[in-house]
PDB file of C-alpha atoms in Angstrom:
ATOM      1  CA  MET L   1      74.547 373.291 -33.266  1.00 67.00           C
ATOM      2  CA  ILE L   2      74.430 370.351 -31.832  1.00 71.00           C
ATOM      3  CA  GLN L   3      77.701 369.826 -29.351  1.00 81.00           C
ATOM      4  CA  SER L   4      79.514 366.632 -30.198  1.00 88.00           C
ATOM      5  CA  LYS L   5      80.624 364.189 -28.035  1.00 95.00           C
ATOM      6  CA  ILE L   6      83.653 364.478 -29.684  1.00 95.00           C
ATOM      7  CA  GLY L   7      86.412 367.193 -29.603  1.00 97.00           C
ATOM      8  CA  LEU L   8      89.786 368.005 -31.401  1.00 97.00           C
ATOM      9  CA  GLY L   9      92.743 368.866 -29.546  1.00 95.00           C
ATOM     10  CA  CYS L  10      94.709 370.983 -31.428  1.00 96.00           C
ATOM     11  CA  GLY L  11      97.796 370.605 -29.296  1.00 93.00           C
ATOM     12  CA  VAL L  12      98.934 368.194 -32.189  1.00 91.00           C
ATOM     13  CA  PHE L  13      99.299 371.227 -34.446  1.00 94.00           C
ATOM     14  CA  SER L  14     102.320 372.266 -32.659  1.00 92.00           C
ATOM     15  CA  GLY L  15     105.024 370.355 -33.696  1.00 85.00           C
ATOM     16  CA  ALA L  16     105.258 368.319 -30.502  1.00 78.00           C
ATOM     17  CA  TYR L  17     104.012 365.233 -31.664  1.00 77.00           C
ATOM     18  CA  GLY L  18     105.507 365.266 -35.475  1.00 81.00           C
ATOM     19  CA  PRO L  19     105.238 367.396 -38.049  1.00 86.00           C
ATOM     20  CA  ALA L  20     101.852 369.574 -38.900  1.00 90.00           C
ATOM     21  CA  PRO L  21     102.199 371.529 -42.256  1.00 94.00           C
ATOM     22  CA  GLN L  22      99.781 373.805 -42.573  1.00 96.00           C
ATOM     23  CA  GLU L  23      98.103 371.565 -45.570  1.00 96.00           C
ATOM     24  CA  ALA L  24      97.648 368.626 -43.326  1.00 95.00           C
ATOM     25  CA  VAL L  25      95.909 370.832 -40.644  1.00 97.00           C
ATOM     26  CA  GLU L  26      93.329 372.276 -43.122  1.00 97.00           C
ATOM     27  CA  ASP L  27      92.536 368.798 -44.194  1.00 97.00           C
ATOM     28  CA  THR L  28      92.275 367.632 -40.668  1.00 97.00           C
ATOM     29  CA  VAL L  29      89.955 370.317 -39.689  1.00 98.00           C
ATOM     30  CA  ARG L  30      87.842 369.803 -43.152  1.00 98.00           C
ATOM     31  CA  THR L  31      87.641 366.232 -41.916  1.00 97.00           C
ATOM     32  CA  ALA L  32      86.660 366.750 -38.675  1.00 97.00           C
ATOM     33  CA  LEU L  33      83.946 368.981 -39.071  1.00 97.00           C
ATOM     34  CA  SER L  34      82.817 366.945 -41.998  1.00 96.00           C
ATOM     35  CA  ARG L  35      82.590 364.531 -40.022  1.00 96.00           C
ATOM     36  CA  GLY L  36      80.487 366.043 -37.300  1.00 95.00           C
ATOM     37  CA  ILE L  37      83.046 367.240 -34.642  1.00 97.00           C
ATOM     38  CA  THR L  38      82.269 370.739 -33.194  1.00 96.00           C
ATOM     39  CA  LEU L  39      84.769 371.842 -31.043  1.00 98.00           C
ATOM     40  CA  PHE L  40      88.154 372.710 -31.485  1.00 98.00           C
ATOM     41  CA  ASP L  41      90.704 373.150 -28.407  1.00 98.00           C
ATOM     42  CA  THR L  42      93.810 374.735 -28.641  1.00 98.00           C
ATOM     43  CA  SER L  43      95.961 377.559 -26.507  1.00 98.00           C
ATOM     44  CA  PRO L  44      98.700 380.116 -26.672  1.00 98.00           C
ATOM     45  CA  TYR L  45     100.932 377.347 -24.764  1.00 97.00           C
ATOM     46  CA  TYR L  46     100.764 374.880 -28.046  1.00 96.00           C
ATOM     47  CA  ASN L  47     103.595 377.113 -30.278  1.00 95.00           C
ATOM     48  CA  ASP L  48     101.715 377.901 -33.496  1.00 96.00           C
ATOM     49  CA  SER L  49      98.469 375.835 -32.977  1.00 97.00           C
ATOM     50  CA  GLU L  50      95.997 378.950 -32.806  1.00 98.00           C
ATOM     51  CA  ILE L  51      97.580 380.184 -35.694  1.00 98.00           C
ATOM     52  CA  LYS L  52      97.528 377.156 -37.682  1.00 97.00           C
ATOM     53  CA  LEU L  53      93.874 376.558 -36.797  1.00 98.00           C
ATOM     54  CA  GLY L  54      92.790 380.168 -37.328  1.00 98.00           C
ATOM     55  CA  ALA L  55      94.193 379.884 -40.909  1.00 98.00           C
ATOM     56  CA  ALA L  56      92.330 376.627 -41.565  1.00 98.00           C
ATOM     57  CA  LEU L  57      89.086 377.694 -40.120  1.00 98.00           C
ATOM     58  CA  LEU L  58      89.836 380.839 -41.894  1.00 98.00           C
ATOM     59  CA  ALA L  59      90.085 378.781 -45.350  1.00 98.00           C
ATOM     60  CA  LEU L  60      87.165 376.928 -44.486  1.00 98.00           C
ATOM     61  CA  ARG L  61      84.183 379.583 -43.817  1.00 97.00           C
ATOM     62  CA  THR L  62      82.539 379.660 -46.636  1.00 97.00           C
ATOM     63  CA  GLU L  63      81.815 375.777 -46.332  1.00 97.00           C
ATOM     64  CA  PHE L  64      81.515 375.765 -42.322  1.00 98.00           C
ATOM     65  CA  PRO L  65      80.560 378.978 -41.249  1.00 97.00           C
ATOM     66  CA  ARG L  66      81.719 380.048 -38.032  1.00 97.00           C
ATOM     67  CA  SER L  67      78.306 379.072 -36.597  1.00 96.00           C
ATOM     68  CA  THR L  68      78.988 375.704 -36.816  1.00 97.00           C
ATOM     69  CA  TYR L  69      81.739 375.271 -34.596  1.00 97.00           C
ATOM     70  CA  LYS L  70      82.940 376.011 -31.292  1.00 98.00           C
ATOM     71  CA  ILE L  71      87.016 377.050 -30.270  1.00 98.00           C
ATOM     72  CA  CYS L  72      88.302 376.585 -26.788  1.00 98.00           C
ATOM     73  CA  THR L  73      91.275 378.114 -26.104  1.00 98.00           C
ATOM     74  CA  LYS L  74      92.883 378.949 -22.889  1.00 98.00           C
ATOM     75  CA  LEU L  75      95.141 381.442 -21.064  1.00 98.00           C
ATOM     76  CA  GLY L  76      97.784 382.298 -18.427  1.00 98.00           C
ATOM     77  CA  ARG L  77     100.603 379.574 -19.620  1.00 98.00           C
ATOM     78  CA  TYR L  78     102.723 381.018 -22.286  1.00 97.00           C
ATOM     79  CA  GLY L  79     105.810 378.391 -21.663  1.00 95.00           C
ATOM     80  CA  LEU L  80     107.545 375.301 -19.594  1.00 91.00           C
ATOM     81  CA  HIS L  81     108.042 377.020 -16.365  1.00 93.00           C
ATOM     82  CA  LYS L  82     105.829 378.983 -13.545  1.00 95.00           C
ATOM     83  CA  ALA L  83     108.008 382.313 -14.624  1.00 96.00           C
ATOM     84  CA  ASN L  84     106.434 381.554 -18.150  1.00 97.00           C
ATOM     85  CA  PHE L  85     102.634 381.969 -16.672  1.00 98.00           C
ATOM     86  CA  ASP L  86     100.985 385.550 -16.154  1.00 98.00           C
ATOM     87  CA  TYR L  87      97.300 385.703 -14.288  1.00 98.00           C
ATOM     88  CA  SER L  88      97.209 389.243 -14.310  1.00 98.00           C
ATOM     89  CA  ALA L  89      94.160 391.024 -15.088  1.00 98.00           C
ATOM     90  CA  GLU L  90      95.814 392.764 -18.041  1.00 98.00           C
ATOM     91  CA  ARG L  91      97.491 390.097 -19.430  1.00 98.00           C
ATOM     92  CA  VAL L  92      94.269 388.073 -19.176  1.00 98.00           C
ATOM     93  CA  ALA L  93      92.120 390.648 -21.647  1.00 98.00           C
ATOM     94  CA  ALA L  94      95.497 391.157 -23.836  1.00 98.00           C
ATOM     95  CA  SER L  95      95.251 387.597 -24.232  1.00 98.00           C
ATOM     96  CA  VAL L  96      91.741 387.044 -25.184  1.00 98.00           C
ATOM     97  CA  HIS L  97      92.107 389.574 -27.651  1.00 98.00           C
ATOM     98  CA  LYS L  98      95.401 387.949 -29.068  1.00 98.00           C
ATOM     99  CA  SER L  99      93.820 384.693 -29.518  1.00 98.00           C
ATOM    100  CA  MET L 100      90.995 386.100 -31.514  1.00 98.00           C
ATOM    101  CA  GLN L 101      93.669 387.862 -33.182  1.00 98.00           C
ATOM    102  CA  ARG L 102      95.241 385.237 -34.332  1.00 98.00           C
ATOM    103  CA  LEU L 103      91.806 382.501 -34.943  1.00 98.00           C
ATOM    104  CA  HIS L 104      90.417 385.276 -37.109  1.00 98.00           C
ATOM    105  CA  VAL L 105      86.585 385.629 -35.028  1.00 98.00           C
ATOM    106  CA  ASP L 106      85.454 388.130 -33.000  1.00 97.00           C
ATOM    107  CA  TYR L 107      84.352 386.239 -30.214  1.00 98.00           C
ATOM    108  CA  LEU L 108      85.922 382.805 -28.158  1.00 98.00           C
ATOM    109  CA  ASP L 109      83.148 380.592 -27.549  1.00 98.00           C
ATOM    110  CA  ILE L 110      84.910 378.934 -24.348  1.00 98.00           C
ATOM    111  CA  VAL L 111      87.899 380.266 -22.511  1.00 98.00           C
ATOM    112  CA  LEU L 112      89.907 378.465 -19.583  1.00 98.00           C
ATOM    113  CA  CYS L 113      92.813 379.624 -17.441  1.00 98.00           C
ATOM    114  CA  HIS L 114      95.328 376.842 -18.559  1.00 98.00           C
ATOM    115  CA  ASP L 115      97.073 374.568 -15.808  1.00 98.00           C
ATOM    116  CA  VAL L 116      95.871 376.208 -13.061  1.00 98.00           C
ATOM    117  CA  GLU L 117      97.827 374.366 -10.235  1.00 98.00           C
ATOM    118  CA  PHE L 118     101.061 375.876 -11.394  1.00 98.00           C
ATOM    119  CA  VAL L 119      99.511 379.616 -10.389  1.00 98.00           C
ATOM    120  CA  ASP L 120      98.228 380.894  -6.454  1.00 98.00           C
ATOM    121  CA  PHE L 121      94.560 380.059  -5.508  1.00 98.00           C
ATOM    122  CA  ASP L 122      94.115 383.610  -4.873  1.00 98.00           C
ATOM    123  CA  GLN L 123      95.607 384.693  -8.382  1.00 98.00           C
ATOM    124  CA  VAL L 124      93.121 382.571 -10.403  1.00 98.00           C
ATOM    125  CA  VAL L 125      89.769 383.163  -8.260  1.00 98.00           C
ATOM    126  CA  ASP L 126      90.577 386.857  -7.273  1.00 98.00           C
ATOM    127  CA  VAL L 127      92.171 388.372 -10.736  1.00 98.00           C
ATOM    128  CA  ALA L 128      92.152 386.032 -13.933  1.00 98.00           C
ATOM    129  CA  LEU L 129      88.658 384.385 -13.412  1.00 98.00           C
ATOM    130  CA  PRO L 130      86.942 387.664 -12.338  1.00 98.00           C
ATOM    131  CA  LYS L 131      88.401 389.401 -15.595  1.00 98.00           C
ATOM    132  CA  LEU L 132      87.340 386.236 -17.719  1.00 98.00           C
ATOM    133  CA  PHE L 133      83.890 387.058 -16.424  1.00 98.00           C
ATOM    134  CA  GLU L 134      84.003 390.414 -17.447  1.00 98.00           C
ATOM    135  CA  LEU L 135      85.067 389.568 -20.643  1.00 98.00           C
ATOM    136  CA  LYS L 136      82.080 387.030 -20.984  1.00 98.00           C
ATOM    137  CA  GLN L 137      79.917 389.890 -19.824  1.00 98.00           C
ATOM    138  CA  GLN L 138      81.134 391.684 -22.534  1.00 98.00           C
ATOM    139  CA  GLY L 139      80.661 389.079 -25.161  1.00 98.00           C
ATOM    140  CA  LEU L 140      83.534 388.578 -26.121  1.00 98.00           C
ATOM    141  CA  VAL L 141      84.017 384.861 -24.423  1.00 98.00           C
ATOM    142  CA  ARG L 142      81.098 382.814 -23.912  1.00 98.00           C
ATOM    143  CA  GLN L 143      81.806 380.453 -21.749  1.00 98.00           C
ATOM    144  CA  VAL L 144      84.648 380.788 -18.957  1.00 98.00           C
ATOM    145  CA  GLY L 145      86.459 377.890 -17.210  1.00 98.00           C
ATOM    146  CA  ILE L 146      89.449 376.504 -16.128  1.00 98.00           C
ATOM    147  CA  SER L 147      91.926 373.461 -17.198  1.00 98.00           C
ATOM    148  CA  GLY L 148      94.420 371.374 -15.113  1.00 98.00           C
ATOM    149  CA  TYR L 149      95.681 368.312 -13.668  1.00 98.00           C
ATOM    150  CA  PRO L 150      95.389 367.808 -10.045  1.00 98.00           C
ATOM    151  CA  LEU L 151      91.479 366.983  -9.637  1.00 98.00           C
ATOM    152  CA  ASP L 152      91.813 368.474  -6.273  1.00 98.00           C
ATOM    153  CA  VAL L 153      93.004 371.650  -7.375  1.00 98.00           C
ATOM    154  CA  LEU L 154      89.963 371.524  -9.970  1.00 98.00           C
ATOM    155  CA  LEU L 155      87.528 370.874  -7.190  1.00 98.00           C
ATOM    156  CA  ARG L 156      88.972 373.409  -4.946  1.00 98.00           C
ATOM    157  CA  ILE L 157      88.361 376.624  -7.676  1.00 98.00           C
ATOM    158  CA  ALA L 158      84.955 375.103  -8.587  1.00 98.00           C
ATOM    159  CA  GLN L 159      83.413 374.946  -5.094  1.00 98.00           C
ATOM    160  CA  THR L 160      85.003 378.316  -4.429  1.00 98.00           C
ATOM    161  CA  GLN L 161      83.333 380.310  -7.603  1.00 98.00           C
ATOM    162  CA  ASN L 162      80.112 378.001  -6.751  1.00 98.00           C
ATOM    163  CA  GLN L 163      80.156 379.542  -3.369  1.00 98.00           C
ATOM    164  CA  ARG L 164      80.714 383.194  -4.490  1.00 98.00           C
ATOM    165  CA  GLY L 165      77.729 382.744  -7.359  1.00 98.00           C
ATOM    166  CA  CYS L 166      79.848 382.780  -9.851  1.00 98.00           C
ATOM    167  CA  PRO L 167      79.968 379.038 -11.277  1.00 98.00           C
ATOM    168  CA  LEU L 168      82.338 378.008 -13.766  1.00 98.00           C
ATOM    169  CA  ASP L 169      80.841 377.047 -17.111  1.00 98.00           C
ATOM    170  CA  VAL L 170      83.805 374.812 -18.435  1.00 98.00           C
ATOM    171  CA  CYS L 171      86.362 372.501 -16.272  1.00 98.00           C
ATOM    172  CA  LEU L 172      88.605 370.325 -18.335  1.00 98.00           C
ATOM    173  CA  SER L 173      90.342 367.679 -16.890  1.00 98.00           C
ATOM    174  CA  TYR L 174      93.440 365.681 -18.394  1.00 97.00           C
ATOM    175  CA  CYS L 175      95.074 362.190 -18.396  1.00 97.00           C
ATOM    176  CA  ASN L 176      92.528 361.222 -15.578  1.00 98.00           C
ATOM    177  CA  PHE L 177      90.367 358.716 -17.282  1.00 98.00           C
ATOM    178  CA  ASN L 178      92.194 356.152 -18.917  1.00 98.00           C
ATOM    179  CA  LEU L 179      93.420 352.820 -18.503  1.00 97.00           C
ATOM    180  CA  HIS L 180      95.824 353.531 -15.919  1.00 97.00           C
ATOM    181  CA  CYS L 181      93.813 355.938 -14.176  1.00 97.00           C
ATOM    182  CA  GLN L 182      90.023 356.343 -13.284  1.00 97.00           C
ATOM    183  CA  LEU L 183      90.506 359.184 -10.665  1.00 97.00           C
ATOM    184  CA  LEU L 184      87.850 361.436 -12.915  1.00 98.00           C
ATOM    185  CA  SER L 185      84.743 359.636 -12.468  1.00 97.00           C
ATOM    186  CA  THR L 186      84.889 359.949  -8.737  1.00 97.00           C
ATOM    187  CA  TYR L 187      85.343 363.761  -8.966  1.00 98.00           C
ATOM    188  CA  ILE L 188      82.830 364.203 -11.840  1.00 98.00           C
ATOM    189  CA  PRO L 189      79.656 364.328  -9.057  1.00 98.00           C
ATOM    190  CA  LEU L 190      81.736 366.721  -7.085  1.00 98.00           C
ATOM    191  CA  LEU L 191      82.147 369.053 -10.044  1.00 98.00           C
ATOM    192  CA  TRP L 192      78.305 369.177 -11.209  1.00 98.00           C
ATOM    193  CA  ASP L 193      77.440 369.528  -7.012  1.00 98.00           C
ATOM    194  CA  ALA L 194      80.101 372.651  -7.741  1.00 98.00           C
ATOM    195  CA  GLY L 195      77.699 374.090 -10.506  1.00 98.00           C
ATOM    196  CA  VAL L 196      80.379 373.237 -13.448  1.00 98.00           C
ATOM    197  CA  LYS L 197      77.897 372.827 -16.181  1.00 98.00           C
ATOM    198  CA  THR L 198      80.309 371.027 -18.978  1.00 98.00           C
ATOM    199  CA  ILE L 199      82.947 368.926 -18.244  1.00 98.00           C
ATOM    200  CA  ILE L 200      85.927 367.970 -20.396  1.00 98.00           C
ATOM    201  CA  SER L 201      87.842 364.640 -20.519  1.00 98.00           C
ATOM    202  CA  ALA L 202      91.136 364.733 -22.708  1.00 97.00           C
ATOM    203  CA  SER L 203      93.975 362.890 -23.215  1.00 93.00           C
ATOM    204  CA  PRO L 204      92.573 359.352 -23.623  1.00 94.00           C
ATOM    205  CA  LEU L 205      95.843 358.071 -24.371  1.00 93.00           C
ATOM    206  CA  SER L 206      97.294 359.671 -21.650  1.00 95.00           C
ATOM    207  CA  MET L 207      99.790 361.976 -23.283  1.00 90.00           C
ATOM    208  CA  GLY L 208     100.976 359.301 -25.609  1.00 89.00           C
ATOM    209  CA  LEU L 209     101.697 356.944 -22.904  1.00 94.00           C
ATOM    210  CA  LEU L 210      99.263 354.575 -24.367  1.00 95.00           C
ATOM    211  CA  SER L 211      99.678 354.967 -27.742  1.00 88.00           C
ATOM    212  CA  GLN L 212     101.900 351.760 -28.079  1.00 67.00           C
ATOM    213  CA  ASP L 213     105.059 354.128 -29.603  1.00 70.00           C
ATOM    214  CA  THR L 214     107.639 355.373 -27.963  1.00 74.00           C
ATOM    215  CA  THR L 215     106.665 357.221 -24.847  1.00 77.00           C
ATOM    216  CA  PRO L 216     108.082 360.830 -25.344  1.00 77.00           C
ATOM    217  CA  GLU L 217     111.383 361.627 -23.043  1.00 80.00           C
ATOM    218  CA  TRP L 218     109.220 364.377 -21.371  1.00 84.00           C
ATOM    219  CA  HIS L 219     106.294 362.356 -20.255  1.00 92.00           C
ATOM    220  CA  PRO L 220     106.317 362.939 -16.483  1.00 95.00           C
ATOM    221  CA  ALA L 221     104.758 359.304 -15.533  1.00 96.00           C
ATOM    222  CA  SER L 222     106.787 356.986 -13.132  1.00 96.00           C
ATOM    223  CA  PRO L 223     109.173 354.371 -14.434  1.00 95.00           C
ATOM    224  CA  GLU L 224     107.157 352.022 -12.502  1.00 96.00           C
ATOM    225  CA  LEU L 225     103.922 353.156 -14.934  1.00 97.00           C
ATOM    226  CA  LYS L 226     105.848 353.300 -17.916  1.00 95.00           C
ATOM    227  CA  ALA L 227     107.337 349.841 -17.417  1.00 94.00           C
ATOM    228  CA  ALA L 228     103.531 348.351 -16.878  1.00 96.00           C
ATOM    229  CA  VAL L 229     102.574 350.314 -19.489  1.00 96.00           C
ATOM    230  CA  SER L 230     105.288 348.250 -21.831  1.00 94.00           C
ATOM    231  CA  GLN L 231     104.414 344.868 -20.491  1.00 95.00           C
ATOM    232  CA  CYS L 232     100.729 346.056 -21.657  1.00 96.00           C
ATOM    233  CA  ALA L 233     102.235 346.877 -25.211  1.00 95.00           C
ATOM    234  CA  GLU L 234     103.935 343.596 -25.403  1.00 95.00           C
ATOM    235  CA  LEU L 235     101.363 341.569 -24.899  1.00 96.00           C
ATOM    236  CA  VAL L 236      98.974 343.420 -27.348  1.00 95.00           C
ATOM    237  CA  ASN L 237     102.136 342.608 -29.663  1.00 93.00           C
ATOM    238  CA  THR L 238     102.307 338.780 -28.531  1.00 94.00           C
ATOM    239  CA  TYR L 239      98.468 338.805 -29.105  1.00 94.00           C
ATOM    240  CA  THR L 240      98.668 340.224 -32.528  1.00 92.00           C
ATOM    241  CA  GLU L 241     101.352 337.545 -33.542  1.00 91.00           C
ATOM    242  CA  GLN L 242      99.676 334.824 -32.566  1.00 91.00           C
ATOM    243  CA  ASN L 243      96.615 335.586 -34.946  1.00 88.00           C
ATOM    244  CA  GLY L 244      99.106 336.058 -37.278  1.00 81.00           C
ATOM    245  CA  GLY L 245      98.948 339.682 -37.402  1.00 74.00           C
ATOM    246  CA  ASN L 246      95.396 339.463 -39.313  1.00 75.00           C
ATOM    247  CA  VAL L 247      93.623 341.183 -35.839  1.00 80.00           C
ATOM    248  CA  GLU L 248      93.263 345.132 -35.901  1.00 84.00           C
ATOM    249  CA  ILE L 249      93.955 345.526 -32.266  1.00 91.00           C
ATOM    250  CA  SER L 250      96.155 347.663 -30.537  1.00 93.00           C
ATOM    251  CA  LEU L 251      96.970 349.338 -27.011  1.00 95.00           C
ATOM    252  CA  ALA L 252      95.680 352.626 -28.316  1.00 92.00           C
ATOM    253  CA  LYS L 253      92.327 351.021 -29.664  1.00 93.00           C
ATOM    254  CA  ILE L 254      91.989 349.650 -26.172  1.00 95.00           C
ATOM    255  CA  ALA L 255      92.818 353.099 -24.541  1.00 96.00           C
ATOM    256  CA  GLU L 256      90.366 354.747 -26.447  1.00 94.00           C
ATOM    257  CA  SER L 257      87.527 352.156 -26.321  1.00 95.00           C
ATOM    258  CA  PHE L 258      88.122 352.143 -22.161  1.00 97.00           C
ATOM    259  CA  ALA L 259      88.404 356.121 -22.322  1.00 97.00           C
ATOM    260  CA  PHE L 260      85.682 357.265 -24.498  1.00 97.00           C
ATOM    261  CA  SER L 261      82.679 355.148 -22.879  1.00 96.00           C
ATOM    262  CA  LEU L 262      82.931 357.356 -19.895  1.00 97.00           C
ATOM    263  CA  ALA L 263      79.544 358.935 -20.121  1.00 95.00           C
ATOM    264  CA  GLU L 264      79.685 360.961 -17.437  1.00 96.00           C
ATOM    265  CA  ALA L 265      82.042 363.389 -19.356  1.00 97.00           C
ATOM    266  CA  ASP L 266      80.371 365.944 -21.924  1.00 97.00           C
ATOM    267  CA  ILE L 267      82.837 365.812 -24.355  1.00 97.00           C
ATOM    268  CA  HIS L 268      85.987 363.682 -24.744  1.00 97.00           C
ATOM    269  CA  LEU L 269      89.241 365.809 -26.598  1.00 96.00           C
ATOM    270  CA  VAL L 270      91.334 363.588 -28.714  1.00 91.00           C
ATOM    271  CA  GLY L 271      94.044 364.376 -30.989  1.00 89.00           C
ATOM    272  CA  ALA L 272      94.550 364.191 -34.483  1.00 89.00           C
ATOM    273  CA  LYS L 273      97.505 365.694 -36.811  1.00 87.00           C
ATOM    274  CA  ASN L 274      95.786 364.161 -39.954  1.00 92.00           C
ATOM    275  CA  SER L 275      92.413 363.027 -41.645  1.00 94.00           C
ATOM    276  CA  ASN L 276      93.306 359.358 -40.922  1.00 93.00           C
ATOM    277  CA  GLU L 277      93.424 360.106 -37.537  1.00 91.00           C
ATOM    278  CA  VAL L 278      90.049 361.708 -37.121  1.00 94.00           C
ATOM    279  CA  THR L 279      88.505 359.134 -38.713  1.00 93.00           C
ATOM    280  CA  CYS L 280      90.074 356.414 -36.232  1.00 90.00           C
ATOM    281  CA  ALA L 281      89.200 358.949 -33.598  1.00 90.00           C
ATOM    282  CA  LEU L 282      85.669 359.133 -34.471  1.00 93.00           C
ATOM    283  CA  GLU L 283      85.111 355.095 -35.305  1.00 93.00           C
ATOM    284  CA  ALA L 284      86.996 354.309 -31.748  1.00 92.00           C
ATOM    285  CA  PHE L 285      84.684 356.514 -30.102  1.00 94.00           C
ATOM    286  CA  LEU L 286      81.663 354.720 -31.891  1.00 93.00           C
ATOM    287  CA  ARG L 287      83.330 351.153 -30.836  1.00 93.00           C
ATOM    288  CA  ALA L 288      83.299 352.641 -27.545  1.00 96.00           C
ATOM    289  CA  GLN L 289      79.658 353.273 -27.114  1.00 94.00           C
ATOM    290  CA  LYS L 290      78.853 349.720 -27.805  1.00 95.00           C
ATOM    291  CA  LEU L 291      81.216 348.118 -25.796  1.00 95.00           C
ATOM    292  CA  GLN L 292      80.745 350.345 -22.398  1.00 96.00           C
ATOM    293  CA  LEU L 293      84.091 349.348 -21.135  1.00 96.00           C
ATOM    294  CA  ALA L 294      84.046 351.659 -18.593  1.00 94.00           C
ATOM    295  CA  SER L 295      81.004 350.645 -17.118  1.00 94.00           C
ATOM    296  CA  GLY L 296      81.707 346.674 -16.986  1.00 95.00           C
ATOM    297  CA  GLY L 297      81.072 346.031 -20.690  1.00 96.00           C
ATOM    298  CA  LYS L 298      82.781 343.263 -22.637  1.00 96.00           C
ATOM    299  CA  TYR L 299      84.361 342.592 -26.088  1.00 96.00           C
ATOM    300  CA  ASP L 300      82.453 340.177 -27.903  1.00 94.00           C
ATOM    301  CA  ASP L 301      85.356 338.106 -28.841  1.00 93.00           C
ATOM    302  CA  ALA L 302      86.837 335.660 -25.719  1.00 95.00           C
ATOM    303  CA  ASP L 303      90.426 335.853 -26.297  1.00 94.00           C
ATOM    304  CA  LEU L 304      89.880 339.911 -26.906  1.00 95.00           C
ATOM    305  CA  GLN L 305      88.206 340.286 -23.499  1.00 97.00           C
ATOM    306  CA  GLN L 306      91.189 337.934 -21.881  1.00 97.00           C
ATOM    307  CA  LEU L 307      93.575 340.186 -23.374  1.00 97.00           C
ATOM    308  CA  TYR L 308      91.897 343.460 -21.971  1.00 97.00           C
ATOM    309  CA  LYS L 309      91.418 342.129 -18.606  1.00 97.00           C
ATOM    310  CA  LYS L 310      95.349 341.352 -18.516  1.00 98.00           C
ATOM    311  CA  ILE L 311      95.775 344.725 -19.242  1.00 98.00           C
ATOM    312  CA  GLN L 312      93.499 345.881 -16.580  1.00 97.00           C
ATOM    313  CA  ARG L 313      95.459 343.555 -13.905  1.00 98.00           C
ATOM    314  CA  ILE L 314      98.171 344.995 -14.703  1.00 98.00           C
ATOM    315  CA  LEU L 315      97.519 348.894 -14.790  1.00 98.00           C
ATOM    316  CA  GLU L 316      94.983 348.478 -11.733  1.00 97.00           C
ATOM    317  CA  PRO L 317      98.069 349.240  -8.713  1.00 97.00           C
ATOM    318  CA  PHE L 318      98.202 352.625 -10.626  1.00 97.00           C
ATOM    319  CA  SER L 319      94.296 353.604 -11.004  1.00 95.00           C
ATOM    320  CA  LYS L 320      94.627 356.228  -8.189  1.00 94.00           C
ATOM    321  CA  TYR L 321      98.251 356.937  -9.475  1.00 96.00           C
ATOM    322  CA  THR L 322      99.113 360.924 -10.489  1.00 97.00           C
ATOM    323  CA  TRP L 323     102.100 362.608 -11.582  1.00 97.00           C
ATOM    324  CA  PRO L 324     103.468 365.769  -9.773  1.00 96.00           C
ATOM    325  CA  SER L 325     101.752 368.689 -11.318  1.00 97.00           C
ATOM    326  CA  PRO L 326     103.749 371.267 -11.028  1.00 96.00           C
ATOM    327  CA  PRO L 327     106.642 369.050 -11.204  1.00 93.00           C
ATOM    328  CA  ALA L 328     109.884 369.713  -8.647  1.00 88.00           C
ATOM    329  CA  ASP L 329     111.718 371.665 -11.558  1.00 88.00           C
ATOM    330  CA  ALA L 330     108.981 374.032 -12.536  1.00 88.00           C
TER     331      ALA L 330
END
């Protein structure tokens, strides 16, 4: 099986971004598989995402056998606050078995310790990861890794694992390479040096911030960044109006074209809760490969390029900004 450069982020199946009925989930998964997407990312933390994804894959198994795709799930985080984290060896093993049950599989391709910055460093490297690597030796897990937001935390764990002779297979970073933040590009070489084999970049729209819709109330970005993004959205609206509404452009399309052009990332995760969103994401990825905005590429249309440069200038002050994670009230 050839690993696709695009993976489907199934957190959207949780309902946090709008209704996700099972019929729509199955249709979304079928479209993704039919269009060549071979990785599905989920977590016990995403409400019933594992259950919905598992039911969809089971229903499609005749058409798409288990060998035609990979499942990435997570463990350790089961709620919003630090009190809802459990990185004990017992819970690690129990979580893997529970995920296999929900997903109707007898092995998991990738299992990540979820949001590692919420947990004491020693608990991650001395308890949870050793147990996961033990489960890998047993054949229940194929690849072991971590996910989180602060890149310095991800790097420290990766370096420690490498020094111990047990390097991580996978590292998932989210919201760290997009129109308003490009920190991941500076950390990828460091993660490679720490022995990480696969780097996944998630959330090209920064958890909905760059979608041009109303930003979710729970979004942790600063008021200043939210205001800057709103200014960018207004620019795009004005551009569209000046062109009589006849141009197919949005802040989200510009954001995806930029984020998906980070060639150093092995896999880009994008959420899609229906077939149309899957198709749009794949089109955005292909468009990004042509434009190569992250490495200095340009839009062919001069006016569109001017709009893109204005957006860049507005967001440039935030290129190294990150919000606190975990938050103060965690």
